[in-house]
PDB file of C-alpha atoms in Angstrom:
ATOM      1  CA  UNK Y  30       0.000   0.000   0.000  1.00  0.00           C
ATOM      2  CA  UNK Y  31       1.468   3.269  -0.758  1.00  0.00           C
ATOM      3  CA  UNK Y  32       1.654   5.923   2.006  1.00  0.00           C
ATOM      4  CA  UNK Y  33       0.189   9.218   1.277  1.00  0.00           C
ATOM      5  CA  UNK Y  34       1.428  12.245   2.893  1.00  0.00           C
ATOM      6  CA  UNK Y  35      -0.382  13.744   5.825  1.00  0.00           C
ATOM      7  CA  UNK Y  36      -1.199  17.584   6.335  1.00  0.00           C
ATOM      8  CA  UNK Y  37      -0.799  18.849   9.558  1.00  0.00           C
ATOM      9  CA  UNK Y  38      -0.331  22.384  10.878  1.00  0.00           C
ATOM     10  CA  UNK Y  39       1.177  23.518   7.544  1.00  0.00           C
ATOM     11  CA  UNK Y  40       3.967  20.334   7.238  1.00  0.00           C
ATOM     12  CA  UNK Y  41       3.604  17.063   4.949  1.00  0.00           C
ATOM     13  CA  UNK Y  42       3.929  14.125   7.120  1.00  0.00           C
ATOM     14  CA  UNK Y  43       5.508  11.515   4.856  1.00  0.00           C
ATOM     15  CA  UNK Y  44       5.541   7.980   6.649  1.00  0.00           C
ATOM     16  CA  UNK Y  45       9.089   6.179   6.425  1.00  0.00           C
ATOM     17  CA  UNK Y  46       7.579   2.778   6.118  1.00  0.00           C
ATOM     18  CA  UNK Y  47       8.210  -0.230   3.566  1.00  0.00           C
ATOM     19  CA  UNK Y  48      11.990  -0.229   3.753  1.00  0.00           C
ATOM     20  CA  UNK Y  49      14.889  -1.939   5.863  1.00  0.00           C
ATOM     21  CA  UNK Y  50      16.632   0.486   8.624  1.00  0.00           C
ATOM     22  CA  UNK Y  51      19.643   0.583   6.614  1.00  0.00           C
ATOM     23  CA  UNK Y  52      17.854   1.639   3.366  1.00  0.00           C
ATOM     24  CA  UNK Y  53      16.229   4.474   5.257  1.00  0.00           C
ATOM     25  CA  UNK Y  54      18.757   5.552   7.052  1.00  0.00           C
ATOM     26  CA  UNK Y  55      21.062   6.280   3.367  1.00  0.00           C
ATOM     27  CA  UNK Y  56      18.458   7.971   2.369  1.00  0.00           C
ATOM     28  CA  UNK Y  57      17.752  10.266   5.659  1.00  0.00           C
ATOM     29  CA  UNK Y  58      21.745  10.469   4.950  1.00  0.00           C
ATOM     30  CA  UNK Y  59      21.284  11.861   2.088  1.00  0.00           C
ATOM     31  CA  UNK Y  60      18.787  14.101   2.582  1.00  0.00           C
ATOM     32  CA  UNK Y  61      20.523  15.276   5.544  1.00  0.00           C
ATOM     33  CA  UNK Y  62      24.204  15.817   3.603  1.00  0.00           C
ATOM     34  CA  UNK Y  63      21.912  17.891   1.251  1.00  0.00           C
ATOM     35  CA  UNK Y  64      20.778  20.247   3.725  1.00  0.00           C
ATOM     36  CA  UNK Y  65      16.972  19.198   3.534  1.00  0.00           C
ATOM     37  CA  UNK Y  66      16.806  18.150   7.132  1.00  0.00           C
ATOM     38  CA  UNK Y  67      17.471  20.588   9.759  1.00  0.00           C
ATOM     39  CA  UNK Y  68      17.293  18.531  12.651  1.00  0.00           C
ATOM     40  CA  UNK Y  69      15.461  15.313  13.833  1.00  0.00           C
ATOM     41  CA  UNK Y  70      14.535  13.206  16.523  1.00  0.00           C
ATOM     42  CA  UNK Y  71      15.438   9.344  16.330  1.00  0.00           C
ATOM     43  CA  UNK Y  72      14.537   6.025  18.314  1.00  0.00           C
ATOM     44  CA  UNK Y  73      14.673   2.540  17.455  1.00  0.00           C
ATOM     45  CA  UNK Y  74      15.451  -0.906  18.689  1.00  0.00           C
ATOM     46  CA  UNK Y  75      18.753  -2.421  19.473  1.00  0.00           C
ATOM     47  CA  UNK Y  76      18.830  -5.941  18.216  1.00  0.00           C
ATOM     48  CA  UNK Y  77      19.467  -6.793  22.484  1.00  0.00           C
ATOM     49  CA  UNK Y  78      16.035  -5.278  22.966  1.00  0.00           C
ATOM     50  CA  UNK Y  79      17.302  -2.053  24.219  1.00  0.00           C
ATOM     51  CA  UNK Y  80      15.639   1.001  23.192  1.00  0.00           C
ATOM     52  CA  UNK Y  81      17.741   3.876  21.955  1.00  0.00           C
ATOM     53  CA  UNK Y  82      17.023   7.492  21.705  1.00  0.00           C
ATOM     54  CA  UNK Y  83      18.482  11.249  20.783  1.00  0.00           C
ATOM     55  CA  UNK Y  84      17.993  14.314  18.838  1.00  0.00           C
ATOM     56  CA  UNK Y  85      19.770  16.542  16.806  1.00  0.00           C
ATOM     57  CA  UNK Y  86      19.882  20.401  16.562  1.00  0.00           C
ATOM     58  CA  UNK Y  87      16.349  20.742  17.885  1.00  0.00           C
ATOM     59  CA  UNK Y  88      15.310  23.045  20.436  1.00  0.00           C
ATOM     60  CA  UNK Y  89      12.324  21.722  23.015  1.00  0.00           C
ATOM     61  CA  UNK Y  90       9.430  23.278  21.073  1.00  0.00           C
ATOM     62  CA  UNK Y  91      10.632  21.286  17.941  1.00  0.00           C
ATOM     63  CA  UNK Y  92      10.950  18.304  19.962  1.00  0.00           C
ATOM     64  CA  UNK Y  93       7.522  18.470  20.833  1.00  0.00           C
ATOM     65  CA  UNK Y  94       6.130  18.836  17.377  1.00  0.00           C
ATOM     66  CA  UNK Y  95       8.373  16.176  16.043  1.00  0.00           C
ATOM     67  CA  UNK Y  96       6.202  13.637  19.119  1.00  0.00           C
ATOM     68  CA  UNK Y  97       3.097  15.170  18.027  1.00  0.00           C
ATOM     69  CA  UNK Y  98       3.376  14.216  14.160  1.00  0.00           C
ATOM     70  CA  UNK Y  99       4.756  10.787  15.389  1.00  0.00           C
ATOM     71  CA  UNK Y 100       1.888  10.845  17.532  1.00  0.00           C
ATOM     72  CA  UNK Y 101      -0.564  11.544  14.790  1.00  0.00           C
ATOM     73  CA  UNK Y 102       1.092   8.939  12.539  1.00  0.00           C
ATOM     74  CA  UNK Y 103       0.675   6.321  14.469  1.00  0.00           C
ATOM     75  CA  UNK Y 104      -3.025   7.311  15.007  1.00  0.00           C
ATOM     76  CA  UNK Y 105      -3.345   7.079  11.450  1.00  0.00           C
ATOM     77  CA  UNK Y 106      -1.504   3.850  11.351  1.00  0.00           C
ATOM     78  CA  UNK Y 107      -4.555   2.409  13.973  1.00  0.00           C
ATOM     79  CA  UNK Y 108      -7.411   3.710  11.673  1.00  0.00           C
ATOM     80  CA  UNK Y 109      -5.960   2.690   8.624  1.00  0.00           C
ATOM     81  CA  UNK Y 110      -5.184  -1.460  10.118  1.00  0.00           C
ATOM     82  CA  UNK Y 111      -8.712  -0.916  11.573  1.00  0.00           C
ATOM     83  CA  UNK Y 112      -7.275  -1.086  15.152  1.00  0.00           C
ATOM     84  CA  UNK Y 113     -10.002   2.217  16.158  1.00  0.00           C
ATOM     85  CA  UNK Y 114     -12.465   3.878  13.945  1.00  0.00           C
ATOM     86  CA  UNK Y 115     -12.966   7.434  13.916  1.00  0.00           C
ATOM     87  CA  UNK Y 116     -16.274   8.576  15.875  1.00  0.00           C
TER      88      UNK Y 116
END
């Protein structure tokens, strides 16, 4: 299924789904080496379970929208699988 892009408070949300960690993470390289990302937030799973977490050149306010639009993905993620329906 492709992904379309979300719309929230003036940003496209574009889902990083459908490829391995290493595939994304060349291409967030690349994006990043050509100065179209400013600064993220990251988290994933160590393959010993452990969670690991950080940021880069974010302030807090930034921080906090980067959660929210993970946030609403997610949400999205639920509806779509049929997990919740919207009221």
């Amino acid at each position: 299924m492709q992904e379309k892009p979300l719309k929230l408070a003036g940003n496209n949300v574009v889902p990083l789904t459908s490829k391995t960690t290493v595939d994304r993470l060349k291409e967030l390289l690349e994006l990043a080496e050509n100065g179209e990302i400013k600064g993220m937030l990251v988290a994933g799973f160590r393959s010993n379970g452990e969670v690991i977490t950080g940021w880069s050149n974010i302030n807090f306010a930034e921080t906090a929208t980067l959660i929210g639009h993970l946030n609403v993905d997610l949400m999205k993620r639920f509806i779509d699988a049929n997990y919740i329906t919207p009221e």
